[in-house]
């Protein structure tokens, strides 16, 4: 067979990525073996699954295994498997690019801190590239099950790779690493045995290490050269949890998630009865880079009686729990189950209900450790909020897990803690949505609440307004958006004589303001919510808020500009002056008061030129 070598360039920025990985992660270089053995295990799982429909894919070799061979003299390390293998095009696609075009985001998050950066390997699907941490050159030989043509891939990680058609007698993949001089420890038998035991003991495929011939000594019998299994190769989730150590659970998590960081928590259950299944579910410590992409791969590894069926079985957990990692082994599903069958199966819904309950209980248990829980909330709180809309049956459980910034103190509070400190006369749970805590806490809408000692929840996530449209009550307490409509009665101030006097002089003032501002406001009125600020903007009950408007526009919908209500503080000096000002000065004051109200809410100025010009002219009169 004529062998033609073709040269390809890596996906844009992959060369830079490889250099960063080599220099930033060299102190965590052990991780390369975990990644390559885990990939080999996945290939074996996929071969086993493919052979369920076509037993001929085994080609007479049904004993799946992973083999490691070390050549100390030449510093060569070879990891082989007889799994599914890759076609020529799959080899180019899989080893020439990074999944989900994550390269740029990976690079953005690299900090140069070796320990912090190490966990990014798994998050961005770049496990194979970790081989270049220890190798000057990597060569891959692979043949896909059911195909006769084999392909070679070779690269030094310097920006390009070569592809060549070759002869290969068996299916599967062989990865050969030409180790760097300072990585020679990875051809040491004891080192390799220790790493496999640490990272791959629980992998269900046997991992075999080639042992050189051992001559007879007074301590041992002679032994011919050959491969020897060094991992336990028992499905970890099938073992009794009382027999398992935290280190074993964490090691298994690393192998299925490719995450360098240990999980925050896990729950391991075996259920027998109307449903027969075992689940092992993990709560990661860090969010993946594509957490907010609802179309990204997600879900559990599905096994049926320890036979691997599929990765990313998303049917068993709701979308808002897409960050959960783990395995589900169910004895009640048929081996030929498909994603389409799972989508509509009654059994799937029962499993989904049960697993969702377990995950929410696990998260609730984590909340007992406030520091750990706040770390979880920072990473996953936003997507957990989606469940308030998507999972009405568990809405109250999810609501109990929420944490919000609030007016009365620094840090976060739960809804239960908020309710516990409510005043006896308080009618509802008060909240304010804003772009940030800083913007919210400078809002004039909070003044009357602060003056009277009422706490207000500060909601700054983009989903908050969407969520609160459908989540309007918790433990018989209604939510009240303080940026909408009239003030609740328990907060209404009794009008003093001064305010009554000012109100009586308002004839014509509001019309003048409406004429000046046009369709920028729907109404003008005196406010009962302002204490020290001269003006604020309030939405009507049916208006879209700024957060919801951004969501709608991001989805491609064109949204009209909102027309808020302008409220004025009748006792403020500027408003009093406005009532008696000449027309030109009144126009200037109106633009300034409206602009200040926009800025205080975190909105951009609708007419910055009017605001700046009016403010300058007013300032010129006092300097």
XYZ file of C-alpha atoms in Angstrom:
623
model
C 0.000 0.000 0.000
C 1.406 3.413 -0.944
C 1.686 5.658 2.057
C 0.990 9.363 1.486
C 1.574 11.705 4.395
C -0.626 14.798 4.597
C 0.078 17.770 6.820
C -2.688 19.708 8.610
C -2.671 22.832 10.708
C -4.270 22.722 14.156
C -7.438 24.679 14.778
C -6.694 28.348 15.381
C -4.999 28.939 18.735
C -4.432 25.243 19.529
C -0.662 25.762 19.234
C -0.856 28.553 21.795
C -3.050 26.352 23.964
C -0.502 23.532 23.911
C 2.322 25.846 24.952
C 0.259 27.220 27.827
C -0.684 23.744 29.009
C 2.931 22.563 28.899
C 4.243 25.535 30.862
C 1.333 25.991 33.264
C 0.513 22.393 34.133
C 3.863 20.628 34.192
C 3.740 20.254 37.985
C 0.467 18.311 37.581
C 1.822 16.147 34.770
C 0.471 12.890 36.270
C -2.927 13.939 34.931
C -1.963 12.945 31.356
C -2.150 9.217 32.183
C -5.549 9.591 33.813
C -6.861 11.342 30.690
C -5.460 8.855 28.166
C -6.587 5.784 30.126
C -10.027 7.340 30.631
C -10.326 8.009 26.883
C -9.318 4.400 26.186
C -11.970 3.186 28.638
C -14.614 5.295 26.861
C -13.567 3.746 23.528
C -14.036 0.262 24.991
C -17.452 1.195 26.372
C -18.501 2.454 22.938
C -17.248 -0.735 21.281
C -19.286 -2.840 23.713
C -22.404 -0.765 23.004
C -21.947 -0.839 19.205
C -21.536 -4.619 19.323
C -24.968 -5.022 20.938
C -26.456 -4.466 17.465
C -23.615 -6.002 15.444
C -21.629 -8.718 17.208
C -19.389 -8.952 14.147
C -17.717 -5.700 15.178
C -15.729 -7.686 17.728
C -13.985 -9.568 14.893
C -13.246 -12.472 17.183
C -11.734 -10.225 19.869
C -14.422 -9.600 22.490
C -12.142 -9.328 25.530
C -11.875 -5.560 25.876
C -8.742 -4.267 27.559
C -6.275 -1.410 27.867
C -2.566 -2.162 27.688
C 0.398 -0.021 28.752
C 3.962 -0.732 27.683
C 7.056 1.198 28.805
C 10.392 1.253 26.983
C 12.856 2.741 29.469
C 15.825 2.691 27.113
C 14.092 4.784 24.429
C 11.765 6.727 26.778
C 8.685 5.464 24.945
C 5.300 4.974 26.629
C 2.484 3.276 24.730
C -1.198 3.126 25.754
C -3.321 0.795 23.592
C -6.959 -0.270 23.600
C -9.114 -2.549 21.480
C -12.096 -0.258 21.676
C -14.150 1.334 18.906
C -11.210 3.086 17.193
C -11.456 6.079 14.852
C -11.840 6.580 11.142
C -9.506 8.888 9.270
C -11.956 11.792 9.378
C -12.759 11.215 13.054
C -9.051 11.305 13.811
C -8.696 14.674 12.057
C -11.806 16.063 13.735
C -11.073 14.748 17.229
C -7.354 15.469 17.430
C -7.136 18.585 15.281
C -9.714 20.682 17.093
C -11.098 21.189 20.559
C -14.665 20.226 21.346
C -17.282 22.985 21.202
C -14.740 25.504 19.932
C -13.700 26.022 23.519
C -10.106 27.017 22.792
C -10.522 30.758 23.143
C -12.469 30.444 26.411
C -9.894 28.017 27.741
C -7.128 30.486 26.980
C -9.047 33.344 28.591
C -9.353 31.428 31.847
C -5.742 30.235 32.036
C -4.082 32.224 34.810
C -0.616 30.748 35.075
C -1.453 29.296 38.493
C -0.604 25.618 38.032
C -3.020 24.229 40.620
C -5.940 26.417 39.600
C -5.443 25.818 35.890
C -5.227 22.046 36.155
C -8.987 21.595 36.551
C -9.576 23.364 33.233
C -8.320 20.309 31.333
C -11.568 18.483 31.982
C -13.828 21.501 31.644
C -12.759 22.181 28.086
C -12.536 18.659 26.701
C -8.800 18.877 25.998
C -7.710 15.750 27.865
C -5.807 14.222 24.934
C -3.620 17.308 24.618
C -2.338 16.800 28.150
C -0.019 14.192 26.573
C 2.165 17.067 25.369
C 2.912 18.028 28.980
C 5.260 15.019 29.120
C 5.930 14.173 25.457
C 8.071 15.743 22.751
C 6.131 13.803 20.141
C 2.823 11.917 20.141
C 1.914 9.261 17.577
C -1.577 7.766 17.312
C -2.354 4.627 15.294
C -6.027 3.697 15.027
C -8.449 1.501 13.106
C -12.206 1.778 13.514
C -14.230 -1.362 14.255
C -15.732 -2.744 11.064
C -13.287 -0.929 8.780
C -10.129 -2.229 7.099
C -8.229 1.043 6.704
C -6.050 2.315 9.535
C -4.655 5.804 10.061
C -1.611 7.320 11.763
C -1.615 10.765 13.429
C 1.646 12.375 14.549
C 2.527 15.740 16.068
C 5.146 17.495 18.161
C 2.514 19.992 19.354
C 4.151 22.820 17.431
C 1.163 23.949 15.380
C 0.548 21.124 12.916
C -0.006 17.365 12.670
C 0.519 14.686 10.044
C -1.962 12.080 8.836
C -0.956 8.890 7.034
C -2.769 5.732 5.924
C -1.124 2.646 7.476
C -1.543 -1.079 8.032
C -2.938 -2.152 11.428
C -3.999 -5.738 12.080
C -6.473 -5.056 14.876
C -9.110 -2.497 15.716
C -8.672 0.137 18.398
C -6.202 2.893 19.173
C -2.541 2.965 20.147
C -0.988 6.162 21.513
C 2.797 6.309 21.620
C 4.521 9.057 23.618
C 8.141 10.015 23.037
C 8.756 11.291 26.545
C 10.736 14.393 27.400
C 13.996 13.850 29.196
C 12.604 15.196 32.477
C 9.561 12.882 32.188
C 11.485 9.620 32.225
C 9.791 8.665 35.508
C 6.760 7.658 33.422
C 8.533 4.608 32.044
C 9.182 3.333 35.557
C 7.100 0.229 36.339
C 6.430 1.205 39.935
C 5.360 4.738 38.982
C 2.982 3.470 36.296
C 1.486 0.882 38.642
C 0.912 3.535 41.312
C -0.765 5.931 38.842
C -3.045 3.271 37.372
C -4.108 2.168 40.854
C -4.792 5.786 41.753
C -6.649 6.859 38.636
C -8.018 3.709 36.989
C -8.628 1.071 39.646
C -12.398 1.464 39.268
C -12.458 1.444 35.445
C -14.515 -1.573 34.374
C -12.054 -2.484 31.597
C -8.876 -4.352 32.644
C -5.757 -2.175 32.505
C -2.681 -4.301 31.841
C 0.961 -3.283 32.251
C 3.707 -5.106 30.331
C 6.067 -6.707 32.807
C 9.606 -7.676 31.692
C 10.879 -11.150 32.361
C 11.743 -11.718 36.009
C 14.449 -14.154 36.935
C 14.064 -16.457 39.897
C 15.416 -15.134 43.196
C 15.279 -16.352 46.753
C 12.189 -14.190 47.247
C 10.160 -14.971 44.086
C 9.686 -17.462 41.296
C 10.783 -16.625 37.769
C 8.115 -15.046 35.597
C 8.025 -14.756 31.793
C 7.532 -11.383 30.191
C 3.928 -10.411 29.461
C 0.977 -8.200 30.281
C -0.405 -8.274 33.827
C -3.666 -6.696 34.999
C -3.019 -4.046 37.636
C -6.445 -2.475 38.235
C -9.404 -3.911 40.089
C -11.693 -3.497 37.018
C -14.854 -3.665 39.113
C -17.671 -1.183 38.557
C -17.314 1.048 41.592
C -21.008 1.866 41.836
C -21.853 -1.842 42.249
C -19.809 -2.107 45.431
C -21.249 -1.484 48.876
C -20.716 2.146 49.817
C -19.479 1.111 53.267
C -16.480 -0.497 51.535
C -15.526 2.623 49.558
C -13.205 5.389 50.685
C -13.522 9.077 49.836
C -10.387 8.724 47.708
C -12.035 5.998 45.630
C -15.185 8.056 45.126
C -13.108 11.086 44.141
C -10.967 9.038 41.775
C -14.038 7.679 40.032
C -15.443 11.202 39.713
C -12.217 12.344 38.027
C -12.397 9.496 35.517
C -15.989 10.186 34.408
C -15.872 13.979 34.553
C -12.243 14.663 33.550
C -12.333 17.247 36.335
C -9.104 17.758 38.270
C -10.879 19.246 41.294
C -12.618 16.949 43.799
C -16.426 17.129 43.920
C -18.227 19.045 46.648
C -20.490 16.135 47.538
C -21.863 12.857 46.213
C -24.738 10.474 46.884
C -24.606 6.719 46.205
C -27.831 4.692 46.306
C -29.005 1.212 45.381
C -32.787 0.841 45.008
C -34.698 -2.425 44.763
C -38.455 -2.721 44.483
C -40.813 -1.256 41.890
C -37.638 0.278 40.395
C -34.289 -1.491 40.345
C -31.330 0.789 39.842
C -28.092 2.086 41.285
C -27.098 5.728 41.041
C -23.923 7.577 41.942
C -24.377 11.333 41.581
C -21.748 14.032 42.067
C -21.942 17.750 42.744
C -18.946 19.430 41.018
C -16.994 22.222 42.661
C -16.582 24.253 39.465
C -18.981 25.058 36.653
C -18.006 23.911 33.144
C -17.373 26.671 30.622
C -20.556 25.795 28.675
C -22.885 25.722 31.695
C -25.170 28.376 30.201
C -25.372 26.628 26.819
C -28.526 24.567 27.142
C -27.633 22.654 23.969
C -24.258 21.450 25.280
C -23.699 17.777 26.158
C -25.013 16.945 29.602
C -26.452 14.075 31.576
C -25.404 10.843 33.245
C -23.476 7.822 32.014
C -26.117 5.151 31.485
C -25.412 1.473 32.169
C -27.814 -1.467 32.088
C -26.656 -4.285 34.346
C -23.103 -2.900 34.153
C -23.180 -2.764 30.332
C -22.359 0.735 29.092
C -25.191 2.150 26.965
C -24.512 5.855 26.421
C -22.747 8.978 27.596
C -24.702 12.136 28.367
C -28.090 10.500 28.973
C -29.908 13.761 29.633
C -33.367 12.258 30.109
C -32.847 11.380 33.781
C -32.353 14.856 35.243
C -34.101 18.155 34.507
C -32.309 20.862 32.554
C -31.678 23.032 35.608
C -29.571 20.204 37.125
C -27.424 19.812 33.991
C -24.243 20.336 36.019
C -24.642 17.017 37.901
C -22.192 14.258 36.952
C -22.518 10.555 37.648
C -23.741 7.142 36.552
C -27.091 5.400 36.467
C -27.204 1.595 36.216
C -30.771 0.367 35.715
C -31.763 -3.298 35.517
C -35.280 -2.523 34.233
C -34.318 -0.973 30.873
C -33.757 -3.099 27.726
C -30.190 -3.325 26.385
C -31.306 -1.987 23.002
C -32.759 1.172 24.519
C -32.384 4.332 22.422
C -32.560 8.044 23.204
C -35.940 8.181 21.453
C -37.338 5.381 23.644
C -35.966 7.045 26.777
C -37.569 10.345 25.806
C -41.065 8.880 26.013
C -40.715 5.990 28.462
C -42.809 5.984 31.635
C -39.905 4.356 33.477
C -37.662 7.264 32.471
C -40.024 9.727 34.145
C -40.073 7.668 37.344
C -36.272 7.553 37.405
C -36.073 11.283 36.679
C -38.411 12.050 39.583
C -36.414 9.857 41.964
C -32.986 11.157 40.904
C -34.127 14.796 41.010
C -35.290 14.271 44.573
C -31.916 12.779 45.520
C -29.978 15.639 43.957
C -32.067 18.320 45.674
C -31.610 16.499 48.994
C -27.846 16.355 48.383
C -27.718 20.104 47.684
C -29.838 20.793 50.750
C -27.424 18.741 52.874
C -24.519 20.783 51.508
C -26.277 23.937 52.734
C -25.451 22.878 56.317
C -21.868 23.948 55.516
C -22.412 27.637 54.775
C -18.967 28.298 53.305
C -19.115 25.296 50.953
C -22.675 26.134 49.970
C -21.840 29.731 49.075
C -19.097 28.372 46.817
C -21.665 26.108 45.142
C -24.152 28.963 44.843
C -21.601 31.197 43.140
C -20.985 28.525 40.505
C -24.467 27.091 39.940
C -27.043 29.359 41.591
C -28.206 30.967 38.356
C -29.124 27.691 36.633
C -30.708 26.323 39.814
C -33.127 29.274 39.660
C -34.369 27.988 36.292
C -35.983 25.130 38.206
C -38.447 27.504 39.848
C -40.109 27.814 36.435
C -39.290 24.435 34.897
C -40.105 22.174 37.860
C -43.280 23.378 39.620
C -43.526 20.153 41.668
C -40.216 20.904 43.374
C -40.585 24.674 43.422
C -40.692 25.010 47.193
C -37.665 22.720 47.665
C -35.692 24.738 45.124
C -36.842 28.017 46.687
C -35.448 26.886 50.027
C -32.015 26.604 48.380
C -31.975 30.150 46.975
C -29.621 32.814 48.281
C -29.882 36.561 47.676
C -28.031 39.733 48.500
C -30.174 42.017 50.626
C -30.482 45.555 51.898
C -30.062 45.130 55.633
C -26.663 43.393 55.693
C -23.687 42.244 53.665
C -23.579 38.684 52.350
C -26.412 36.426 51.211
C -29.658 35.424 52.868
C -32.142 32.607 52.290
C -35.878 33.140 51.879
C -36.488 31.366 55.189
C -34.116 33.705 57.017
C -35.713 36.709 55.321
C -39.202 35.630 56.408
C -37.994 34.974 59.959
C -36.919 38.622 60.386
C -39.963 40.219 58.698
C -41.890 42.816 60.676
C -45.298 41.686 61.956
C -47.029 44.257 59.775
C -45.060 43.377 56.627
C -47.333 42.272 53.813
C -44.896 40.495 51.518
C -41.334 39.638 50.521
C -39.891 42.813 49.022
C -37.372 42.588 46.195
C -35.618 44.729 43.613
C -34.016 43.536 40.357
C -30.921 45.351 39.103
C -27.775 44.850 37.020
C -25.571 44.653 40.112
C -25.639 44.975 43.876
C -23.906 48.357 43.619
C -26.572 49.724 41.258
C -29.375 48.318 43.392
C -28.098 49.724 46.679
C -27.867 53.253 45.267
C -31.432 53.087 43.965
C -33.766 55.746 45.408
C -36.486 53.072 45.432
C -34.907 51.671 48.599
C -35.002 54.894 50.621
C -38.372 54.434 52.313
C -37.570 50.780 53.112
C -34.235 51.695 54.656
C -35.784 54.523 56.666
C -38.435 52.219 58.147
C -36.146 49.219 58.737
C -37.590 46.881 56.108
C -35.255 44.446 54.358
C -35.293 44.098 50.551
C -33.891 41.227 48.488
C -31.484 42.330 45.754
C -31.777 40.212 42.588
C -28.973 40.738 40.078
C -29.032 37.641 37.839
C -30.397 38.056 34.338
C -32.943 35.265 34.866
C -34.417 36.837 38.012
C -37.118 38.914 36.382
C -38.195 36.006 34.168
C -38.302 33.698 37.194
C -40.248 36.132 39.368
C -42.997 36.424 36.756
C -43.946 32.824 37.577
C -42.642 32.421 41.126
C -44.854 34.755 43.100
C -45.326 33.136 46.500
C -43.271 31.226 49.077
C -44.685 29.807 52.312
C -47.837 31.906 51.955
C -45.836 35.107 51.519
C -46.258 36.972 48.222
C -43.325 38.578 46.427
C -43.550 42.343 45.907
C -41.455 44.095 43.248
C -40.741 47.489 44.803
C -40.015 48.973 41.365
C -43.617 48.464 40.224
C -46.889 50.162 40.975
C -47.874 51.743 44.259
C -46.149 51.160 47.585
C -47.586 48.418 49.817
C -49.959 49.824 52.423
C -47.742 48.816 55.346
C -45.083 51.181 54.006
C -47.226 54.153 52.998
C -46.223 57.279 54.854
C -48.847 59.515 56.292
C -48.754 62.739 54.279
C -47.531 65.689 56.279
C -48.792 69.230 55.859
C -45.832 70.245 53.734
C -46.468 67.460 51.255
C -50.170 68.355 51.138
C -49.234 71.960 50.428
C -46.887 70.967 47.618
C -49.455 68.589 46.132
C -51.986 71.393 45.986
C -49.593 73.398 43.816
C -49.097 70.611 41.265
C -51.787 71.800 38.863
C -50.156 72.136 35.483
C -46.725 70.896 36.675
C -47.251 67.294 35.684
C -48.621 68.295 32.290
C -45.583 70.496 31.736
C -43.273 67.558 32.531
C -45.202 65.192 30.244
C -45.038 67.722 27.416
C -41.270 68.143 27.892
C -40.448 64.423 28.125
C -43.027 63.201 25.587
C -43.360 59.429 25.267
C -40.413 58.768 27.596
C -42.851 58.544 30.535
C -46.355 57.197 30.835
C -47.268 59.306 33.851
C -45.901 61.770 36.434
C -46.858 61.837 40.105
C -45.629 62.725 43.555
C -43.918 59.887 45.356
C -44.457 58.298 48.743
C -41.290 56.179 48.421
C -38.608 58.896 48.214
C -36.833 60.307 51.263
C -33.699 62.132 50.097
C -33.684 61.789 46.296
C -35.644 64.184 44.092
C -36.935 61.648 41.538
C -37.226 57.975 40.577
C -38.698 55.782 37.865
C -41.388 53.178 38.560
C -42.810 50.533 36.227
C -46.464 49.733 35.839
C -47.559 46.197 36.741
C -47.520 45.057 33.076
C -44.265 46.670 31.901
C -41.187 44.623 31.011
C -38.252 45.386 33.279
C -34.703 45.977 31.972
C -33.564 42.376 32.622
C -36.520 40.814 30.823
C -36.141 43.215 27.934
C -32.495 42.134 27.485
C -33.519 38.452 27.483
C -36.172 39.081 24.822
C -33.798 41.134 22.663
C -31.074 38.479 22.997
C -33.548 35.953 21.568
C -33.970 38.156 18.491
C -37.202 39.901 19.435
C -37.478 43.639 18.917
C -38.859 45.261 22.065
C -40.337 48.763 22.299
C -38.852 51.258 24.718
C -40.562 51.149 28.105
C -42.529 54.127 29.391
C -41.959 54.282 33.137
C -43.757 56.474 35.619
C -41.712 59.452 36.854
C -42.186 60.024 40.590
C -41.098 63.255 42.255
C -40.250 63.969 45.879
C -42.577 66.864 46.698
C -40.481 67.915 49.693
C -37.159 68.040 47.813
C -35.619 71.476 47.136
C -35.174 70.831 43.408
C -38.803 69.837 42.982
C -39.986 72.844 44.987
C -37.801 75.064 42.831
C -39.198 73.443 39.690
C -42.717 74.412 40.670
C -41.803 78.106 40.704
C -39.134 78.175 37.953
C -39.382 80.130 34.736
C -40.073 78.063 31.613
C -36.455 77.825 30.353
C -35.081 76.848 33.731
C -37.991 74.441 34.290
C -37.113 72.637 31.046
C -33.526 72.229 32.259
C -34.616 70.906 35.655
C -37.031 68.414 34.090
C -34.279 66.908 31.897
C -31.909 66.737 34.880
C -34.468 65.110 37.201
C -35.407 62.535 34.570
C -31.750 61.822 33.721
C -30.865 61.364 37.402
C -33.722 58.897 37.795
C -32.462 56.913 34.765
C -28.901 56.815 36.075
C -29.985 55.810 39.570
C -31.805 52.816 38.092
C -28.736 51.780 36.103
C -30.308 52.706 32.764
C -28.355 54.492 30.038
C -29.425 58.075 29.494
C -32.136 58.169 26.827
C -31.096 61.689 25.773
C -27.579 62.319 27.062
C -27.240 65.549 25.083
C -30.280 67.118 26.818
C -29.094 65.948 30.221
C -25.521 67.245 29.868
C -26.590 70.559 28.328
C -29.263 71.180 30.976
C -26.935 70.229 33.841
C -24.187 72.526 32.539
C -26.569 75.446 32.176
C -27.887 74.994 35.698
C -24.377 74.715 37.139
C -23.291 77.832 35.280
C -25.827 79.843 37.276
C -24.246 78.955 40.623
C -20.522 79.321 39.866
